[in-house]
Amino acid sequence: MVSILGLRMPRELFRILVAWAVVSAIGIPAVWFLLGPHLPPGTMSNSAADQQFDNTVLAVCVVPVAAFLAIYFPYCLVRFRHRGTTFEDGPPLKGDGRVMVAWIAGTSALVLFLAGWGSWELFPGEHGAGGGQGPDPLQIATPANAAGALQVQVIGQQWQWTYRYPQYGFETDQLVLPQGQLVEFHVTSLDVIHSFWAIQLGVKADAVPGSDNVAFTQPGRVGSFQVRCAELCGIWHGHMFTEGRVVTQSDFQSWVGQQKRTLAPASGSLPPYAPSYYPTPLTRGG
Amino acid sequence: MSRAMRLALVAVATAAAGVLVGFYIVAFLMATPPTVNSAQTSPGQARITLQTVAAIGFGAHPDWVSYLVQDPQGRWVHSTILRVPAHSLVHVTIYQYDTASGLRNPFYSQVRGTVGGIMYLNGKATRAIKPDDPGHTFAIPDLGLSVPLQGVPDDAKNQCEAAPCSTSQAHNTIEFTFRTGAPGSYRWQCFVPCAAGFVFGNGGPMQTMGYMDGFLEVQ
């Protein structure tokens, strides 16, 4: 037995705890500082950065648990392996109340922390994950500067995303966003359920016929990002992806002008802007 | 019957059922329409000729709406897999024999991605048609190509009942040219919910290769 701070424990457990403490002390800062900045979805937008922070916290929580398992089992396999040629029962196992209390308390604290942390981070707002809170969210979904947000309606249909810019009066198959401006996505569908996933922006919102699913994001860096459908939606589901762009404000205005000119023949035929559409009639064809 | 015989019978029946299921799955996965070459008109240029019909009239789904493609020998082939040269101009002629279903999204009423941003509808240069008028579209999203195909009026005389249709029957002729890029497989589809009898008009032929979905094999 070993006595540490008045706490007596078996020598084996002491060794395991020491190794665990060392690996955790190295692993936690390594994950936080080295792995964390490279975790998806990156930091292209504020919502993406929020999610990367969440993923980093979760990864840090995993380190001590994984370290304990990675040390405990190999140690036991080696230290307590069977020796000799005769097979006989080992000594009977006895429960240890302190170990059970420590195990239950530790795992409960971790699970409760993760549940609380996850719930808090799911709430929209400054600390929220930024994706698909619905048209009338329960919590404070609207950022402070929402009045000046760029409205982009994301319309899913089998099998292409189109994007309506109601403030500029056109719809296009290109998703281009201005750097630094808050964007308010309104995600809907014209046929079946799709899921709009702008990966590097950290936005994922279901596209449901008749529903308006709202998500905010603020792109912080010029570049490209992937858009995919994250809901199995038919034969070309796997092809339902495009590449969006974040551009400077001046490039965005140039792009808007070009789109308005190019898409003028169709823009006049667009229905009045509505937060959502419903496929009517239910059956077509013939 | 002895216990051993019964066991043997069950084993044989199970194996036979497994083989049948396997054959069905393999046949389903292998049932790919033939690839049809475009007609080369000159170096760097090719021609595709298609027709759309309200009912294919034969095969497993004779009442399904479908595209057909003309092979270089002039025969109509029930396929939607088209092979065209890379970095070329492709001249497309589509004989549209089906009536209008209308678009669910009017965005697709505009011609996009063609040379000049136009199509020729019965010889007349056109940039867009009314959203209720298309019977189908010919669209290759990855190339930014989308062309609405004006439907034949419901009251048109001499409508085609089953494929292949002939130009002596009621139809609209749509012609356009687009440019291919790098080699690859580009899926194409119709954006009009034209599958009669299916919820939202998007089942059946809209979800089946060889009818309203296909590949443009750029080589």
PDB file of N, CA and C in Angstrom, chain A residues 155 157-162 171-173 190-192 209 233-236 239-241 262-267 269-271 278-286, chain B residues 98-110 112 127-128 131 141 187-189 191 193-202 206-209 213-215:
ATOM      1  N   ILE A 155     -33.153  27.788 -50.863  1.00  0.00           N
ATOM      2  CA  ILE A 155     -34.280  26.991 -51.361  1.00  0.00           C
ATOM      3  C   ILE A 155     -33.744  25.647 -51.840  1.00  0.00           C
ATOM      4  N   GLN A 157     -34.391  22.044 -53.596  1.00  0.00           N
ATOM      5  CA  GLN A 157     -35.282  21.291 -54.466  1.00  0.00           C
ATOM      6  C   GLN A 157     -34.483  20.150 -55.038  1.00  0.00           C
ATOM      7  N   GLN A 158     -35.184  19.087 -55.385  1.00  0.00           N
ATOM      8  CA  GLN A 158     -34.471  17.948 -55.950  1.00  0.00           C
ATOM      9  C   GLN A 158     -33.935  18.333 -57.335  1.00  0.00           C
ATOM     10  N   TRP A 159     -32.633  18.495 -57.528  1.00  0.00           N
ATOM     11  CA  TRP A 159     -31.552  18.338 -56.603  1.00  0.00           C
ATOM     12  C   TRP A 159     -30.568  19.476 -56.839  1.00  0.00           C
ATOM     13  N   GLN A 160     -30.913  20.610 -56.316  1.00  0.00           N
ATOM     14  CA  GLN A 160     -30.038  21.770 -56.423  1.00  0.00           C
ATOM     15  C   GLN A 160     -30.456  22.795 -55.368  1.00  0.00           C
ATOM     16  N   TRP A 161     -29.475  23.489 -54.842  1.00  0.00           N
ATOM     17  CA  TRP A 161     -29.764  24.626 -53.984  1.00  0.00           C
ATOM     18  C   TRP A 161     -29.846  25.875 -54.847  1.00  0.00           C
ATOM     19  N   THR A 162     -30.843  26.694 -54.586  1.00  0.00           N
ATOM     20  CA  THR A 162     -30.845  28.034 -55.160  1.00  0.00           C
ATOM     21  C   THR A 162     -30.972  29.027 -54.009  1.00  0.00           C
ATOM     22  N   GLU A 171     -32.830  35.622 -57.727  1.00  0.00           N
ATOM     23  CA  GLU A 171     -32.526  34.279 -57.223  1.00  0.00           C
ATOM     24  C   GLU A 171     -31.431  33.713 -58.109  1.00  0.00           C
ATOM     25  N   THR A 172     -30.528  32.975 -57.507  1.00  0.00           N
ATOM     26  CA  THR A 172     -29.376  32.478 -58.260  1.00  0.00           C
ATOM     27  C   THR A 172     -28.982  31.103 -57.729  1.00  0.00           C
ATOM     28  N   ASP A 173     -28.150  30.425 -58.498  1.00  0.00           N
ATOM     29  CA  ASP A 173     -27.650  29.133 -58.012  1.00  0.00           C
ATOM     30  C   ASP A 173     -26.265  29.283 -57.385  1.00  0.00           C
ATOM     31  N   LEU A 190     -38.772  23.164 -51.561  1.00  0.00           N
ATOM     32  CA  LEU A 190     -39.931  23.149 -52.452  1.00  0.00           C
ATOM     33  C   LEU A 190     -40.504  21.752 -52.643  1.00  0.00           C
ATOM     34  N   ASP A 191     -39.843  20.736 -52.138  1.00  0.00           N
ATOM     35  CA  ASP A 191     -40.386  19.392 -52.361  1.00  0.00           C
ATOM     36  C   ASP A 191     -40.224  18.516 -51.121  1.00  0.00           C
ATOM     37  N   VAL A 192     -39.084  17.885 -50.967  1.00  0.00           N
ATOM     38  CA  VAL A 192     -38.886  16.982 -49.825  1.00  0.00           C
ATOM     39  C   VAL A 192     -37.957  17.656 -48.810  1.00  0.00           C
ATOM     40  N   PRO A 209     -40.308  21.624 -46.474  1.00  0.00           N
ATOM     41  CA  PRO A 209     -41.378  22.321 -47.200  1.00  0.00           C
ATOM     42  C   PRO A 209     -42.327  23.018 -46.230  1.00  0.00           C
ATOM     43  N   CYS A 233     -32.064  12.631 -49.947  1.00  0.00           N
ATOM     44  CA  CYS A 233     -33.219  13.275 -50.590  1.00  0.00           C
ATOM     45  C   CYS A 233     -33.507  12.742 -51.981  1.00  0.00           C
ATOM     46  N   GLY A 234     -32.924  11.620 -52.366  1.00  0.00           N
ATOM     47  CA  GLY A 234     -33.261  11.082 -53.675  1.00  0.00           C
ATOM     48  C   GLY A 234     -32.023  10.718 -54.463  1.00  0.00           C
ATOM     49  N   ILE A 235     -32.234  10.419 -55.738  1.00  0.00           N
ATOM     50  CA  ILE A 235     -31.181   9.808 -56.551  1.00  0.00           C
ATOM     51  C   ILE A 235     -29.938  10.683 -56.657  1.00  0.00           C
ATOM     52  N   TRP A 236     -30.096  11.988 -56.708  1.00  0.00           N
ATOM     53  CA  TRP A 236     -28.932  12.858 -56.874  1.00  0.00           C
ATOM     54  C   TRP A 236     -28.545  13.547 -55.572  1.00  0.00           C
ATOM     55  N   HIS A 239     -25.006  14.401 -55.265  1.00  0.00           N
ATOM     56  CA  HIS A 239     -24.498  15.448 -56.159  1.00  0.00           C
ATOM     57  C   HIS A 239     -24.978  16.834 -55.732  1.00  0.00           C
ATOM     58  N   MET A 240     -25.741  16.883 -54.668  1.00  0.00           N
ATOM     59  CA  MET A 240     -26.347  18.165 -54.296  1.00  0.00           C
ATOM     60  C   MET A 240     -25.379  18.971 -53.442  1.00  0.00           C
ATOM     61  N   PHE A 241     -24.298  19.343 -54.049  1.00  0.00           N
ATOM     62  CA  PHE A 241     -23.364  20.211 -53.340  1.00  0.00           C
ATOM     63  C   PHE A 241     -22.777  21.240 -54.298  1.00  0.00           C
ATOM     64  N   THR A 262     -27.745  39.548 -65.348  1.00  0.00           N
ATOM     65  CA  THR A 262     -27.800  38.229 -65.994  1.00  0.00           C
ATOM     66  C   THR A 262     -29.143  37.536 -65.762  1.00  0.00           C
ATOM     67  N   LEU A 263     -29.673  37.693 -64.566  1.00  0.00           N
ATOM     68  CA  LEU A 263     -30.865  36.933 -64.192  1.00  0.00           C
ATOM     69  C   LEU A 263     -32.153  37.735 -64.344  1.00  0.00           C
ATOM     70  N   ALA A 264     -32.059  38.877 -64.976  1.00  0.00           N
ATOM     71  CA  ALA A 264     -33.250  39.721 -65.128  1.00  0.00           C
ATOM     72  C   ALA A 264     -34.424  38.988 -65.794  1.00  0.00           C
ATOM     73  N   PRO A 265     -34.190  38.161 -66.829  1.00  0.00           N
ATOM     74  CA  PRO A 265     -35.352  37.501 -67.455  1.00  0.00           C
ATOM     75  C   PRO A 265     -36.140  36.622 -66.494  1.00  0.00           C
ATOM     76  N   ALA A 266     -35.462  35.985 -65.545  1.00  0.00           N
ATOM     77  CA  ALA A 266     -36.188  35.113 -64.605  1.00  0.00           C
ATOM     78  C   ALA A 266     -36.691  35.879 -63.390  1.00  0.00           C
ATOM     79  N   SER A 267     -36.001  36.956 -63.037  1.00  0.00           N
ATOM     80  CA  SER A 267     -36.359  37.662 -61.802  1.00  0.00           C
ATOM     81  C   SER A 267     -37.790  38.185 -61.857  1.00  0.00           C
ATOM     82  N   SER A 269     -40.260  36.767 -63.091  1.00  0.00           N
ATOM     83  CA  SER A 269     -41.225  35.679 -62.933  1.00  0.00           C
ATOM     84  C   SER A 269     -41.252  35.106 -61.524  1.00  0.00           C
ATOM     85  N   LEU A 270     -40.345  35.564 -60.675  1.00  0.00           N
ATOM     86  CA  LEU A 270     -40.302  34.998 -59.326  1.00  0.00           C
ATOM     87  C   LEU A 270     -41.567  35.372 -58.558  1.00  0.00           C
ATOM     88  N   PRO A 271     -42.058  34.482 -57.722  1.00  0.00           N
ATOM     89  CA  PRO A 271     -43.234  34.821 -56.913  1.00  0.00           C
ATOM     90  C   PRO A 271     -42.849  35.868 -55.867  1.00  0.00           C
ATOM     91  N   TYR A 278     -44.662  26.202 -50.274  1.00  0.00           N
ATOM     92  CA  TYR A 278     -45.151  24.850 -50.116  1.00  0.00           C
ATOM     93  C   TYR A 278     -45.410  24.293 -51.508  1.00  0.00           C
ATOM     94  N   PRO A 279     -45.010  23.086 -51.739  1.00  0.00           N
ATOM     95  CA  PRO A 279     -45.167  22.538 -53.080  1.00  0.00           C
ATOM     96  C   PRO A 279     -46.631  22.338 -53.441  1.00  0.00           C
ATOM     97  N   THR A 280     -47.089  23.087 -54.392  1.00  0.00           N
ATOM     98  CA  THR A 280     -48.462  22.943 -54.863  1.00  0.00           C
ATOM     99  C   THR A 280     -48.442  22.821 -56.376  1.00  0.00           C
ATOM    100  N   PRO A 281     -49.316  22.065 -56.952  1.00  0.00           N
ATOM    101  CA  PRO A 281     -50.135  21.064 -56.267  1.00  0.00           C
ATOM    102  C   PRO A 281     -49.270  19.896 -55.794  1.00  0.00           C
ATOM    103  N   LEU A 282     -49.875  19.024 -55.012  1.00  0.00           N
ATOM    104  CA  LEU A 282     -49.104  17.930 -54.449  1.00  0.00           C
ATOM    105  C   LEU A 282     -48.625  16.953 -55.520  1.00  0.00           C
ATOM    106  N   THR A 283     -49.372  16.849 -56.563  1.00  0.00           N
ATOM    107  CA  THR A 283     -48.919  15.985 -57.650  1.00  0.00           C
ATOM    108  C   THR A 283     -48.823  16.809 -58.908  1.00  0.00           C
ATOM    109  N   ARG A 284     -47.811  16.537 -59.675  1.00  0.00           N
ATOM    110  CA  ARG A 284     -47.627  17.236 -60.942  1.00  0.00           C
ATOM    111  C   ARG A 284     -47.448  16.194 -62.030  1.00  0.00           C
ATOM    112  N   GLY A 285     -47.127  16.663 -63.147  1.00  0.00           N
ATOM    113  CA  GLY A 285     -46.827  15.765 -64.252  1.00  0.00           C
ATOM    114  C   GLY A 285     -47.990  15.572 -65.177  1.00  0.00           C
ATOM    115  N   GLY A 286     -47.728  14.860 -66.243  1.00  0.00           N
ATOM    116  CA  GLY A 286     -48.746  14.601 -67.229  1.00  0.00           C
ATOM    117  C   GLY A 286     -48.637  15.537 -68.406  1.00  0.00           C
TER     118      GLY A 286
ATOM    119  N   ASP B  98     -43.940  16.464 -75.201  1.00  0.00           N
ATOM    120  CA  ASP B  98     -44.807  16.387 -74.017  1.00  0.00           C
ATOM    121  C   ASP B  98     -45.496  17.733 -73.795  1.00  0.00           C
ATOM    122  N   THR B  99     -46.583  17.668 -73.067  1.00  0.00           N
ATOM    123  CA  THR B  99     -47.297  18.899 -72.733  1.00  0.00           C
ATOM    124  C   THR B  99     -46.662  19.545 -71.491  1.00  0.00           C
ATOM    125  N   ALA B 100     -47.126  20.730 -71.155  1.00  0.00           N
ATOM    126  CA  ALA B 100     -46.526  21.473 -70.048  1.00  0.00           C
ATOM    127  C   ALA B 100     -46.997  20.942 -68.697  1.00  0.00           C
ATOM    128  N   SER B 101     -46.063  20.917 -67.754  1.00  0.00           N
ATOM    129  CA  SER B 101     -46.421  20.637 -66.356  1.00  0.00           C
ATOM    130  C   SER B 101     -46.228  21.874 -65.494  1.00  0.00           C
ATOM    131  N   GLY B 102     -45.335  22.720 -65.897  1.00  0.00           N
ATOM    132  CA  GLY B 102     -45.059  23.927 -65.114  1.00  0.00           C
ATOM    133  C   GLY B 102     -43.957  23.702 -64.113  1.00  0.00           C
ATOM    134  N   LEU B 103     -43.255  24.783 -63.831  1.00  0.00           N
ATOM    135  CA  LEU B 103     -42.134  24.711 -62.901  1.00  0.00           C
ATOM    136  C   LEU B 103     -42.602  24.914 -61.472  1.00  0.00           C
ATOM    137  N   ARG B 104     -41.951  24.240 -60.550  1.00  0.00           N
ATOM    138  CA  ARG B 104     -42.210  24.538 -59.142  1.00  0.00           C
ATOM    139  C   ARG B 104     -41.403  25.778 -58.728  1.00  0.00           C
ATOM    140  N   ASN B 105     -40.243  25.941 -59.324  1.00  0.00           N
ATOM    141  CA  ASN B 105     -39.427  27.115 -59.043  1.00  0.00           C
ATOM    142  C   ASN B 105     -39.236  27.902 -60.338  1.00  0.00           C
ATOM    143  N   PRO B 106     -39.818  29.084 -60.424  1.00  0.00           N
ATOM    144  CA  PRO B 106     -39.725  29.867 -61.667  1.00  0.00           C
ATOM    145  C   PRO B 106     -38.304  30.255 -62.046  1.00  0.00           C
ATOM    146  N   PHE B 107     -37.377  30.095 -61.118  1.00  0.00           N
ATOM    147  CA  PHE B 107     -35.968  30.390 -61.425  1.00  0.00           C
ATOM    148  C   PHE B 107     -35.518  29.633 -62.669  1.00  0.00           C
ATOM    149  N   TYR B 108     -36.065  28.444 -62.876  1.00  0.00           N
ATOM    150  CA  TYR B 108     -35.626  27.619 -63.997  1.00  0.00           C
ATOM    151  C   TYR B 108     -36.313  27.984 -65.315  1.00  0.00           C
ATOM    152  N   SER B 109     -37.083  29.057 -65.313  1.00  0.00           N
ATOM    153  CA  SER B 109     -37.737  29.455 -66.563  1.00  0.00           C
ATOM    154  C   SER B 109     -36.775  30.175 -67.495  1.00  0.00           C
ATOM    155  N   GLN B 110     -35.613  30.539 -66.966  1.00  0.00           N
ATOM    156  CA  GLN B 110     -34.636  31.265 -67.781  1.00  0.00           C
ATOM    157  C   GLN B 110     -33.598  30.307 -68.356  1.00  0.00           C
ATOM    158  N   ARG B 112     -29.991  29.373 -69.079  1.00  0.00           N
ATOM    159  CA  ARG B 112     -28.701  29.729 -68.478  1.00  0.00           C
ATOM    160  C   ARG B 112     -27.639  28.748 -68.944  1.00  0.00           C
ATOM    161  N   ARG B 127     -34.832  33.897 -74.307  1.00  0.00           N
ATOM    162  CA  ARG B 127     -34.058  33.894 -73.059  1.00  0.00           C
ATOM    163  C   ARG B 127     -34.829  33.273 -71.902  1.00  0.00           C
ATOM    164  N   ALA B 128     -36.127  33.340 -71.938  1.00  0.00           N
ATOM    165  CA  ALA B 128     -36.945  32.778 -70.849  1.00  0.00           C
ATOM    166  C   ALA B 128     -38.339  32.512 -71.384  1.00  0.00           C
ATOM    167  N   PRO B 131     -43.149  30.548 -66.506  1.00  0.00           N
ATOM    168  CA  PRO B 131     -42.886  29.418 -65.602  1.00  0.00           C
ATOM    169  C   PRO B 131     -43.895  28.279 -65.704  1.00  0.00           C
ATOM    170  N   PRO B 141     -26.471  20.907 -63.664  1.00  0.00           N
ATOM    171  CA  PRO B 141     -26.124  21.900 -62.634  1.00  0.00           C
ATOM    172  C   PRO B 141     -24.640  22.194 -62.523  1.00  0.00           C
ATOM    173  N   ARG B 187     -23.827  14.911 -64.082  1.00  0.00           N
ATOM    174  CA  ARG B 187     -25.215  14.426 -64.072  1.00  0.00           C
ATOM    175  C   ARG B 187     -26.126  15.506 -64.650  1.00  0.00           C
ATOM    176  N   TRP B 188     -27.164  15.054 -65.307  1.00  0.00           N
ATOM    177  CA  TRP B 188     -28.160  16.006 -65.762  1.00  0.00           C
ATOM    178  C   TRP B 188     -29.544  15.514 -65.386  1.00  0.00           C
ATOM    179  N   GLN B 189     -30.477  16.418 -65.354  1.00  0.00           N
ATOM    180  CA  GLN B 189     -31.811  16.072 -64.876  1.00  0.00           C
ATOM    181  C   GLN B 189     -32.848  17.056 -65.410  1.00  0.00           C
ATOM    182  N   PHE B 191     -35.933  19.534 -64.133  1.00  0.00           N
ATOM    183  CA  PHE B 191     -36.364  20.217 -62.915  1.00  0.00           C
ATOM    184  C   PHE B 191     -37.876  20.460 -62.874  1.00  0.00           C
ATOM    185  N   PRO B 193     -41.378  18.969 -62.083  1.00  0.00           N
ATOM    186  CA  PRO B 193     -41.906  17.768 -61.410  1.00  0.00           C
ATOM    187  C   PRO B 193     -42.914  17.074 -62.321  1.00  0.00           C
ATOM    188  N   CYS B 194     -42.377  16.274 -63.244  1.00  0.00           N
ATOM    189  CA  CYS B 194     -43.187  15.795 -64.368  1.00  0.00           C
ATOM    190  C   CYS B 194     -43.607  14.335 -64.236  1.00  0.00           C
ATOM    191  N   ALA B 195     -43.333  13.727 -63.088  1.00  0.00           N
ATOM    192  CA  ALA B 195     -43.665  12.314 -62.925  1.00  0.00           C
ATOM    193  C   ALA B 195     -45.123  12.166 -62.516  1.00  0.00           C
ATOM    194  N   ALA B 196     -45.961  11.974 -63.497  1.00  0.00           N
ATOM    195  CA  ALA B 196     -47.397  11.886 -63.230  1.00  0.00           C
ATOM    196  C   ALA B 196     -47.698  10.725 -62.290  1.00  0.00           C
ATOM    197  N   GLY B 197     -48.533  10.992 -61.320  1.00  0.00           N
ATOM    198  CA  GLY B 197     -48.975   9.939 -60.421  1.00  0.00           C
ATOM    199  C   GLY B 197     -48.100   9.756 -59.202  1.00  0.00           C
ATOM    200  N   PHE B 198     -47.026  10.520 -59.099  1.00  0.00           N
ATOM    201  CA  PHE B 198     -46.145  10.404 -57.937  1.00  0.00           C
ATOM    202  C   PHE B 198     -46.272  11.660 -57.082  1.00  0.00           C
ATOM    203  N   VAL B 199     -46.166  11.478 -55.771  1.00  0.00           N
ATOM    204  CA  VAL B 199     -46.266  12.606 -54.856  1.00  0.00           C
ATOM    205  C   VAL B 199     -45.212  13.645 -55.203  1.00  0.00           C
ATOM    206  N   PHE B 200     -45.644  14.878 -55.291  1.00  0.00           N
ATOM    207  CA  PHE B 200     -44.786  16.005 -55.659  1.00  0.00           C
ATOM    208  C   PHE B 200     -44.254  15.881 -57.090  1.00  0.00           C
ATOM    209  N   GLY B 201     -44.690  14.861 -57.824  1.00  0.00           N
ATOM    210  CA  GLY B 201     -44.250  14.723 -59.206  1.00  0.00           C
ATOM    211  C   GLY B 201     -42.783  14.395 -59.358  1.00  0.00           C
ATOM    212  N   ASN B 202     -42.138  13.982 -58.283  1.00  0.00           N
ATOM    213  CA  ASN B 202     -40.697  13.774 -58.353  1.00  0.00           C
ATOM    214  C   ASN B 202     -40.279  12.333 -58.149  1.00  0.00           C
ATOM    215  N   MET B 206     -38.512  10.484 -62.452  1.00  0.00           N
ATOM    216  CA  MET B 206     -37.619  11.569 -62.007  1.00  0.00           C
ATOM    217  C   MET B 206     -36.469  11.037 -61.166  1.00  0.00           C
ATOM    218  N   GLN B 207     -36.612   9.810 -60.690  1.00  0.00           N
ATOM    219  CA  GLN B 207     -35.587   9.234 -59.811  1.00  0.00           C
ATOM    220  C   GLN B 207     -34.905   8.044 -60.463  1.00  0.00           C
ATOM    221  N   THR B 208     -35.073   7.892 -61.784  1.00  0.00           N
ATOM    222  CA  THR B 208     -34.573   6.675 -62.422  1.00  0.00           C
ATOM    223  C   THR B 208     -33.712   7.028 -63.623  1.00  0.00           C
ATOM    224  N   MET B 209     -32.509   6.478 -63.607  1.00  0.00           N
ATOM    225  CA  MET B 209     -31.623   6.681 -64.750  1.00  0.00           C
ATOM    226  C   MET B 209     -32.284   6.130 -66.007  1.00  0.00           C
ATOM    227  N   ASP B 213     -33.260  11.383 -65.773  1.00  0.00           N
ATOM    228  CA  ASP B 213     -31.944  11.625 -65.187  1.00  0.00           C
ATOM    229  C   ASP B 213     -30.892  10.951 -66.055  1.00  0.00           C
ATOM    230  N   GLY B 214     -29.744  11.549 -66.120  1.00  0.00           N
ATOM    231  CA  GLY B 214     -28.690  10.926 -66.906  1.00  0.00           C
ATOM    232  C   GLY B 214     -27.330  11.501 -66.604  1.00  0.00           C
ATOM    233  N   PHE B 215     -26.382  11.040 -67.358  1.00  0.00           N
ATOM    234  CA  PHE B 215     -25.015  11.535 -67.228  1.00  0.00           C
ATOM    235  C   PHE B 215     -24.524  12.053 -68.578  1.00  0.00           C
TER     236      PHE B 215
END
